[in-house]
Short mmCIF file of C-alpha atoms in Angstrom, two decimals:
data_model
loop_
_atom_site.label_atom_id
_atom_site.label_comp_id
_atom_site.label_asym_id
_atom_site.label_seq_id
_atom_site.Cartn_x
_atom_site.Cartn_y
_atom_site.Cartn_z
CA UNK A 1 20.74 14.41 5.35
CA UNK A 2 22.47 11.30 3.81
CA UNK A 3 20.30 7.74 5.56
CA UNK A 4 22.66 5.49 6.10
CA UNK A 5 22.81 2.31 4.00
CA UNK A 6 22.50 -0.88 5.95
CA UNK A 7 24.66 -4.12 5.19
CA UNK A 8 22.46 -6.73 6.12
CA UNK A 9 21.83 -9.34 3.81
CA UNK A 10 18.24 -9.44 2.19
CA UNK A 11 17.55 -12.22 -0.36
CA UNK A 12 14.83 -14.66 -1.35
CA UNK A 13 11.09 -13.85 0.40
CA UNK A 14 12.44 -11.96 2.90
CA UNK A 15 13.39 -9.24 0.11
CA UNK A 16 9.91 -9.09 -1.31
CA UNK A 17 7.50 -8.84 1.55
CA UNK A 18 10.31 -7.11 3.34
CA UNK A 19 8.64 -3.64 3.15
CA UNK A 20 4.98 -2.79 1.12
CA UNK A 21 2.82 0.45 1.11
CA UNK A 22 -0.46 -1.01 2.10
CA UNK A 23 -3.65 -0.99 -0.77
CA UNK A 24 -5.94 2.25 0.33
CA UNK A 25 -9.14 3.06 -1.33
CA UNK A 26 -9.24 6.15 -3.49
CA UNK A 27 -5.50 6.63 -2.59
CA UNK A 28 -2.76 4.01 -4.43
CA UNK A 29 -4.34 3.96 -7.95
CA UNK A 30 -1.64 3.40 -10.57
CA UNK A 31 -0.93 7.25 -10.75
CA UNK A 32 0.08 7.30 -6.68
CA UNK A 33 1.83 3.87 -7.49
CA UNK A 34 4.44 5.74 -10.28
CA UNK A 35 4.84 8.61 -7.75
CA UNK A 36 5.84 5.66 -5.06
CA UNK A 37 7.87 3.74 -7.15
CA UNK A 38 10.02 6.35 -8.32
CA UNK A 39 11.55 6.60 -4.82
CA UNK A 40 11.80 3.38 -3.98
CA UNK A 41 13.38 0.34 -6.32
CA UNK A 42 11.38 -2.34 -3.67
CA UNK A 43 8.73 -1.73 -1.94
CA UNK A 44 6.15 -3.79 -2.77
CA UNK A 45 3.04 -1.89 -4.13
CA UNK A 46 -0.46 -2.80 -4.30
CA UNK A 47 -3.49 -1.73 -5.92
CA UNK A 48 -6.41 -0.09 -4.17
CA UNK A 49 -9.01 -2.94 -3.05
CA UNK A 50 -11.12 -4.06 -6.49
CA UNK A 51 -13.67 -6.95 -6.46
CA UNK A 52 -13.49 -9.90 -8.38
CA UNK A 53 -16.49 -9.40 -9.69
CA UNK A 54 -15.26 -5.58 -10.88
CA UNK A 55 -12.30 -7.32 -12.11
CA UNK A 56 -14.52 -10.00 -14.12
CA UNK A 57 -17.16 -8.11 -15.74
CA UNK A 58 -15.72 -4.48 -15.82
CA UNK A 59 -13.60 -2.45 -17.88
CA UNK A 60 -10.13 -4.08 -16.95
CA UNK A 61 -7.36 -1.50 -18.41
CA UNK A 62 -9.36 1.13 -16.18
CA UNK A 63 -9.86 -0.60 -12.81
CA UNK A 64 -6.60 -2.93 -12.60
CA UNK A 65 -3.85 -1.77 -15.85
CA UNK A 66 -0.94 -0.44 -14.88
CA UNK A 67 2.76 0.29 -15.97
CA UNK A 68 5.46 -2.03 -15.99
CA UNK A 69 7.24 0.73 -14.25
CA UNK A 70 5.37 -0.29 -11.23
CA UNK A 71 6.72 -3.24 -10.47
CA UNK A 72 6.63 -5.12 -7.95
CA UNK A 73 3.57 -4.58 -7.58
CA UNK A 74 0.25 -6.49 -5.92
CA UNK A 75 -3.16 -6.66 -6.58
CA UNK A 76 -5.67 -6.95 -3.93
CA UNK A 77 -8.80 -8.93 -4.43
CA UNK A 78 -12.55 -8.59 -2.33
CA UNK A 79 -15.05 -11.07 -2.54
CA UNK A 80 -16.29 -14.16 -1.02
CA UNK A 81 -16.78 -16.41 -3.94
CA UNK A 82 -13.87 -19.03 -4.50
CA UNK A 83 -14.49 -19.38 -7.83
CA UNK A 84 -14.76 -15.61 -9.01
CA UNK A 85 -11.71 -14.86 -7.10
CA UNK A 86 -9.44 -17.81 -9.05
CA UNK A 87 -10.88 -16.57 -12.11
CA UNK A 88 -10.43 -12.69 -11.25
CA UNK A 89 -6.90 -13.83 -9.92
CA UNK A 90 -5.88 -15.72 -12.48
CA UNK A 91 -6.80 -12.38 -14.96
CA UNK A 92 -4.40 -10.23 -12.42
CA UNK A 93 -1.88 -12.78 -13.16
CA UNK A 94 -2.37 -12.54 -16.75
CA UNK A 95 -1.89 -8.87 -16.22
CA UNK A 96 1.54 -9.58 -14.95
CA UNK A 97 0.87 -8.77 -11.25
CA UNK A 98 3.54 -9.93 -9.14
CA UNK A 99 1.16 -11.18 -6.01
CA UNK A 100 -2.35 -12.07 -5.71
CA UNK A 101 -3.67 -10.39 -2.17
CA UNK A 102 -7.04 -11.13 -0.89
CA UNK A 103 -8.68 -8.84 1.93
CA UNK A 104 -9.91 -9.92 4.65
CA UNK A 105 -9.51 -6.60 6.71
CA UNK A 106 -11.60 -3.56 5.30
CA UNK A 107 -14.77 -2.65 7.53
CA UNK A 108 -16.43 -0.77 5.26
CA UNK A 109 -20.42 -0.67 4.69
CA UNK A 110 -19.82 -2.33 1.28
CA UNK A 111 -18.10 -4.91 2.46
CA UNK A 112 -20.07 -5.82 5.31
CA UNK A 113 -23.04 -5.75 2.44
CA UNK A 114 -21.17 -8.33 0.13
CA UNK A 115 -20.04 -10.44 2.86
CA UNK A 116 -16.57 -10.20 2.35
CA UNK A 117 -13.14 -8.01 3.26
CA UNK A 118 -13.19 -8.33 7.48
CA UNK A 119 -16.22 -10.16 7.75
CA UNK A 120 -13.72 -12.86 6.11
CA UNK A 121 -12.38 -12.98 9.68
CA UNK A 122 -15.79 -14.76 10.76
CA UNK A 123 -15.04 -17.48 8.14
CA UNK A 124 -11.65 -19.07 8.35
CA UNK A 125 -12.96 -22.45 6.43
CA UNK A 126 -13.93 -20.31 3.67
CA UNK A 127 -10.95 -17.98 3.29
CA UNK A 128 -8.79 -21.38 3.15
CA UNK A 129 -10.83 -22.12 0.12
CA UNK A 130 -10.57 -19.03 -1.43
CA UNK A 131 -6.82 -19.19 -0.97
CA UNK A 132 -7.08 -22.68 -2.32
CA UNK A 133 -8.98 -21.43 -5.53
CA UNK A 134 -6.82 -18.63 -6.05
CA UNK A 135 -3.72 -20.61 -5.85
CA UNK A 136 -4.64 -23.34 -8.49
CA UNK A 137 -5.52 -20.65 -10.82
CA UNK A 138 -1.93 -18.79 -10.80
CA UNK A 139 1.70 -19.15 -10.62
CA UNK A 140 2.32 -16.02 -8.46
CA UNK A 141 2.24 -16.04 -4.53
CA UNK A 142 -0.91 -15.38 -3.08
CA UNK A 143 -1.54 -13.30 -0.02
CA UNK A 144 -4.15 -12.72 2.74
CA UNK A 145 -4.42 -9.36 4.39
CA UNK A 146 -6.40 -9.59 7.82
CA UNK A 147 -7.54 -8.19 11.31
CA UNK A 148 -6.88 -9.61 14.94
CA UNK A 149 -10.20 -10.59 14.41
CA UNK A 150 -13.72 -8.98 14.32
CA UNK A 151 -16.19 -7.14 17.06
CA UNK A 152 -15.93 -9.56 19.88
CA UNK A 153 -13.94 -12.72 18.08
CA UNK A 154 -10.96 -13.55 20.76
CA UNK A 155 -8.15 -12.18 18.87
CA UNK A 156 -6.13 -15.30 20.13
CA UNK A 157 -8.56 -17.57 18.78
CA UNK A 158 -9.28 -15.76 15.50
CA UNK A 159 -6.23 -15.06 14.12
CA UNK A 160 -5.02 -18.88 15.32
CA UNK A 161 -7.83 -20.20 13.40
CA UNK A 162 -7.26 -18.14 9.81
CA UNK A 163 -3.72 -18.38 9.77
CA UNK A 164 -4.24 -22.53 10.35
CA UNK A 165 -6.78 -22.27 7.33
CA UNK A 166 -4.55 -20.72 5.09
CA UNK A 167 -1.47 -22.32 6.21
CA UNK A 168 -2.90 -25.60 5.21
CA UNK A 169 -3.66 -24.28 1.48
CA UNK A 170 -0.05 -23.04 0.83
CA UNK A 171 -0.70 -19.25 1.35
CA UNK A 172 2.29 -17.44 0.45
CA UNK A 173 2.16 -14.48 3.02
CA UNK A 174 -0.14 -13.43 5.81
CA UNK A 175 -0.01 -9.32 6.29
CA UNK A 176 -1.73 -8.74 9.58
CA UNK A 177 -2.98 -4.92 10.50
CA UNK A 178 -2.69 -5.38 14.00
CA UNK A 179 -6.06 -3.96 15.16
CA UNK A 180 -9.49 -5.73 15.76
CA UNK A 181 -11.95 -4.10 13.45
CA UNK A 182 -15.51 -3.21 14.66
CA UNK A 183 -18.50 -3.56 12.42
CA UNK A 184 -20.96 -2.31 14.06
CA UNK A 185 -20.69 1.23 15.62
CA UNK A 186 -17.54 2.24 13.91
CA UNK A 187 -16.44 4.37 10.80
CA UNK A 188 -13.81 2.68 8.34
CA UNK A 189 -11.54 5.70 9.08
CA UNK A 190 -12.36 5.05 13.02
CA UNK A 191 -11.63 1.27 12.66
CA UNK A 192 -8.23 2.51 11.40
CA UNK A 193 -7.59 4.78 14.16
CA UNK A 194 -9.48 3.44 17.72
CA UNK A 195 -9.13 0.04 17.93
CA UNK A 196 -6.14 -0.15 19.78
CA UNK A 197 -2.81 -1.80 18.29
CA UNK A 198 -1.17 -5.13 19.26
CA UNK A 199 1.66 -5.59 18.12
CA UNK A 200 2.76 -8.53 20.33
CA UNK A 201 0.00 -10.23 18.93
CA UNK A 202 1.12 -10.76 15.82
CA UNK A 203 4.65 -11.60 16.76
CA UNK A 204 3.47 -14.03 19.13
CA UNK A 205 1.78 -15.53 15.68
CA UNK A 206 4.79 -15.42 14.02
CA UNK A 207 6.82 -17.64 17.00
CA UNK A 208 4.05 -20.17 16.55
CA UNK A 209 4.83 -20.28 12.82
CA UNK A 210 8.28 -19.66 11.82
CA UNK A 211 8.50 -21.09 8.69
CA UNK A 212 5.34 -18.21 7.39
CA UNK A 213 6.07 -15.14 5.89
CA UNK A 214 4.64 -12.56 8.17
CA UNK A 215 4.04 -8.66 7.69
CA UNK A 216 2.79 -6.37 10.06
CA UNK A 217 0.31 -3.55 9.37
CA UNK A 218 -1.04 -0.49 11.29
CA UNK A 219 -0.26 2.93 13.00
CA UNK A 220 3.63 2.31 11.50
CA UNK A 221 5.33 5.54 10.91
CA UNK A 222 9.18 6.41 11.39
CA UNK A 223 11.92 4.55 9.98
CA UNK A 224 13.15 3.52 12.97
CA UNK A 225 9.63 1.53 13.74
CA UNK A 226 10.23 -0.49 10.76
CA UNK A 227 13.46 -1.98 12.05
CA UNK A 228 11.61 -2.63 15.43
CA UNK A 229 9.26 -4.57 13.65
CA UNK A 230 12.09 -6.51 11.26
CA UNK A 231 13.99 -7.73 14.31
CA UNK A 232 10.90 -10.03 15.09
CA UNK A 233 8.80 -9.95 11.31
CA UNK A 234 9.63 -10.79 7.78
CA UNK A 235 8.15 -7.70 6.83
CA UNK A 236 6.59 -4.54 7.50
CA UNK A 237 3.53 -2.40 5.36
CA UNK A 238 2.94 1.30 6.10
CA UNK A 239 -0.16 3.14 4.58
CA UNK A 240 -1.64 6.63 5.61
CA UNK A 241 2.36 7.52 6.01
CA UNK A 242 3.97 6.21 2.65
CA UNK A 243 0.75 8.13 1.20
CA UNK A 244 0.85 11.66 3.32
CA UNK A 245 4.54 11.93 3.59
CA UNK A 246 5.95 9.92 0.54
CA UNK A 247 9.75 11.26 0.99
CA UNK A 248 9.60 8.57 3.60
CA UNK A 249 10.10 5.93 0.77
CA UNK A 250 13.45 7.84 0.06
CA UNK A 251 14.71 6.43 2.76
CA UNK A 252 13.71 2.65 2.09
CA UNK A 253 16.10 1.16 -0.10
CA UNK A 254 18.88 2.37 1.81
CA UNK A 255 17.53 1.19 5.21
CA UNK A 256 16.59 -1.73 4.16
CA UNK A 257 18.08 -3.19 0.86
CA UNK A 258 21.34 -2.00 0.98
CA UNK A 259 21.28 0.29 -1.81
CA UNK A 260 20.88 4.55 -2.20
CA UNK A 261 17.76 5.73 -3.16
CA UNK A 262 16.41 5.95 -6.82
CA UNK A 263 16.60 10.26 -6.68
CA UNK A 264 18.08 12.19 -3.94
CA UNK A 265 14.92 14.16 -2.68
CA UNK A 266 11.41 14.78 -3.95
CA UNK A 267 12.32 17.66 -6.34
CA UNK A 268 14.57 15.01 -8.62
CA UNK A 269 11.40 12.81 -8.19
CA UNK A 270 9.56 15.58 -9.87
CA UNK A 271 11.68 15.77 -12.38
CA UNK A 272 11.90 11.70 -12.72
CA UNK A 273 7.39 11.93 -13.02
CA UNK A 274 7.65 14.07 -16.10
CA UNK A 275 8.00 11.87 -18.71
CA UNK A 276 5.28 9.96 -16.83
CA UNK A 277 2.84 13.27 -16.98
CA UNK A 278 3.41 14.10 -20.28
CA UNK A 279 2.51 10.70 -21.69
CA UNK A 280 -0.13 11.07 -19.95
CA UNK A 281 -1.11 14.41 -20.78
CA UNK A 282 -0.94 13.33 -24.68
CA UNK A 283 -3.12 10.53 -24.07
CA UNK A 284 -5.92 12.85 -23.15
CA UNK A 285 -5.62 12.58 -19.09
CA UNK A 286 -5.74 15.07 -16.61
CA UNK A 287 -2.42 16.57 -14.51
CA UNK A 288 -4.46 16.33 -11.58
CA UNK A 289 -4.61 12.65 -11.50
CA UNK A 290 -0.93 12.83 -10.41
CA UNK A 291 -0.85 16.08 -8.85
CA UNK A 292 -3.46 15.24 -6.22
CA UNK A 293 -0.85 12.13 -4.26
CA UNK A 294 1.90 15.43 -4.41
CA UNK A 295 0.41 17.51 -1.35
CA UNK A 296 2.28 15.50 0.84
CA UNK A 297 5.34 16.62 -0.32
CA UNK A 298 7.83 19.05 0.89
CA UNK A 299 6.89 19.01 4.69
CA UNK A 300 9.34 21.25 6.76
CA UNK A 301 10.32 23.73 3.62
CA UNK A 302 9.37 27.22 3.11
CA UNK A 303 7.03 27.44 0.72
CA UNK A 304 5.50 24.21 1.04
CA UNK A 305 1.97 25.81 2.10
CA UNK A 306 1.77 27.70 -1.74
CA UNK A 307 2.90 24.85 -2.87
CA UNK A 308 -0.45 22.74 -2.03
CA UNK A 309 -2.31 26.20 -2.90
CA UNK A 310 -1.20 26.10 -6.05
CA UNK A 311 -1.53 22.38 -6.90
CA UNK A 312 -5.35 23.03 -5.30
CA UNK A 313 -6.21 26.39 -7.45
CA UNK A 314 -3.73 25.65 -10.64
CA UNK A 315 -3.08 21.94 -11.45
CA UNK A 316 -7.07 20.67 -11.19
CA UNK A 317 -8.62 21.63 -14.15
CA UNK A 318 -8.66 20.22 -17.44
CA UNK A 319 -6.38 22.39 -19.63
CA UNK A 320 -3.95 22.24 -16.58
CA UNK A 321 0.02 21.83 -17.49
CA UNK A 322 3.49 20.80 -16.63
CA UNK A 323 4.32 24.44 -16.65
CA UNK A 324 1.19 24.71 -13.63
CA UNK A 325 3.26 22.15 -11.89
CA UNK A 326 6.76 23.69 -12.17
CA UNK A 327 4.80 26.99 -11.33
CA UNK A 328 3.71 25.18 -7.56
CA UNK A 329 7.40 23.63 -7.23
CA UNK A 330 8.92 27.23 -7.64
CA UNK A 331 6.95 27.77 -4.31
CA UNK A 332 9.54 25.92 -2.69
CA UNK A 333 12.75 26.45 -1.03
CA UNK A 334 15.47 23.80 -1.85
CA UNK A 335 16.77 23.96 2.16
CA UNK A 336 15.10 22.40 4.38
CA UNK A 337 13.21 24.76 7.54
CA UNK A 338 11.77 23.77 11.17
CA UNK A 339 7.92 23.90 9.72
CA UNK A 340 6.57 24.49 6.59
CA UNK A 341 5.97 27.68 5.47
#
């Protein structure tokens, strides 16, 4: 079915943080990021979390290259350390990363164990230096990403107190995920799920500062959420969605920027990646570092369910093909069905 395209007029800011697919570990590397891309013009990408440290020290092509295809696209910094992060920030920039993002909203256990991501939420003064750093060191906005707050912070007080810190430094954006996080006693795929989500929190933070760019984060699934969220935001970020049912993005640019989608559906998407897998193919890689962000394709279509078969028993090893790949999209009925086969 045709989405609709929407005539209201997006410029400026408002068009760049307008809509993002949110930075998830193991999930948006650069291969996920092509996939992305090619159905949307503008969302704004970003990388999976890497530390500045990493990003110092380690082998940069591998942890934070990507193509110029991807663009825009974000990369999101973890650490503590003002001056690492300008440095690693100012190397994304020389990268020719479009925003600088620093997180101050994973839970995980290595977080916690470095002192940084949402423990960041514990240390407003500190994050306002970091932003401070970051922003001397480059010419591209930089970003926070956040919680409500942490454990048993007040998430009236919290949030308050980091968005004054950054405010006061020049941050370019604040993305909120609209949950407290817990670091004690929960998983980092609980924190995403059981804390429940306030909403109204973060647009009561966006009355009190009108003049910041404000995103909101968490639990945001169907296209008519995102326009919920508009009416009272400057932007909106989806994750676990964008990455387990990516047709979603088709219906992005037309929703909200005014203009049809790059490919009509995911099989001319397909057909847009391969000159993108064979490159890569010739360079040596493997078809499954695409092939693994395409299960969530095709939901609803006969043939859908030997589609992920194959991609799981055919398009994983090394000597692995296009031809494997054309093989699991011949699973799959061009009309659309009730549930997927």
């Amino acid at each position: 079915m045709k989405t609709e395209i929407t005539t209201d007029p997006i410029d400026g800011a408002a068009r760049f943080w307008r809509f993002s697919v949110a930075p998830m570990m193991d999930w948006t590397d650069r291969y996920c990021r092509v996939i992305h891309r090619l159905m949307s013009r503008h969302a704004l990408l970003y990388t999976e979390m890497v530390t500045a440290q990493a990003v110092i020290r380690g082998d940069r092509d591998r942890l934070i290259g990507f193509d110029a295809t991807e663009h825009p696209v974000a990369l999101q910094l973890g650490g503590n350390d003002p001056k690492l992060l300008a440095e690693a920030a100012k190397i994304g920039a020389d990268f020719g990363y479009d925003e600088i993002n620093l997180n101050c909203g994973c839970p995980s256990d290595r977080v916690q164990g470095g002192a940084f991501g949402a423990c960041l939420m514990r240390e407003p003064a500190l994050v306002g230096d970091c932003v401070a750093a970051m922003k001397a060191a480059v010419g591209v906005p930089v970003t926070v990403k956040c919680r409500l707050g942490v454990d048993d912070q007040d998430p009236e007080t919290a949030l308050d107190t980091l968005t004054a810190s950054v405010r006061a430094v020049g941050v370019d954006a604040l993305i909120v995920h609209a949950r407290k996080a817990w670091l004690q006693g929960l998983s980092p795929k609980e924190n995403r799920e059981i804390p429940p989500l306030d909403y109204e929190r973060a647009y009561r933070l966006k009355a009190a500062n009108p003049d910041l760019t404000i995103a909101i984060n968490g639990g945001i699934k169907a296209p008519s959420e995102w326009r919920v969220h508009l009416e009272k935001l400057d932007g909106v970020m989806i994750g676990r969605e964008a990455y387990q049912n990516p047709e979603i993005l088709l219906q992005v640019d037309p929703l909200l920027f005014g203009q049809e989608a790059p490919v009509a559906d995911a099989f001319a998407m397909l057909e847009a990646l391969e000159p993108h897998l064979a490159m890569h193919l010739e360079r040596g890689g493997r078809l499954h570092a695409f092939t693994r962000h395409l299960v969530g394709l095709f939901p609803g279509r006969p043939g859908a369910r030997l589609f992920r078969r194959h991609l799981a028993e055919r398009c994983v090893g090394a000597d692995a093909t296009l031809d494997d790949l054309r093989a699991a999209i011949a699973h799959v009925s061009r009309h659309e069905a009730a549930a997927a086969a």
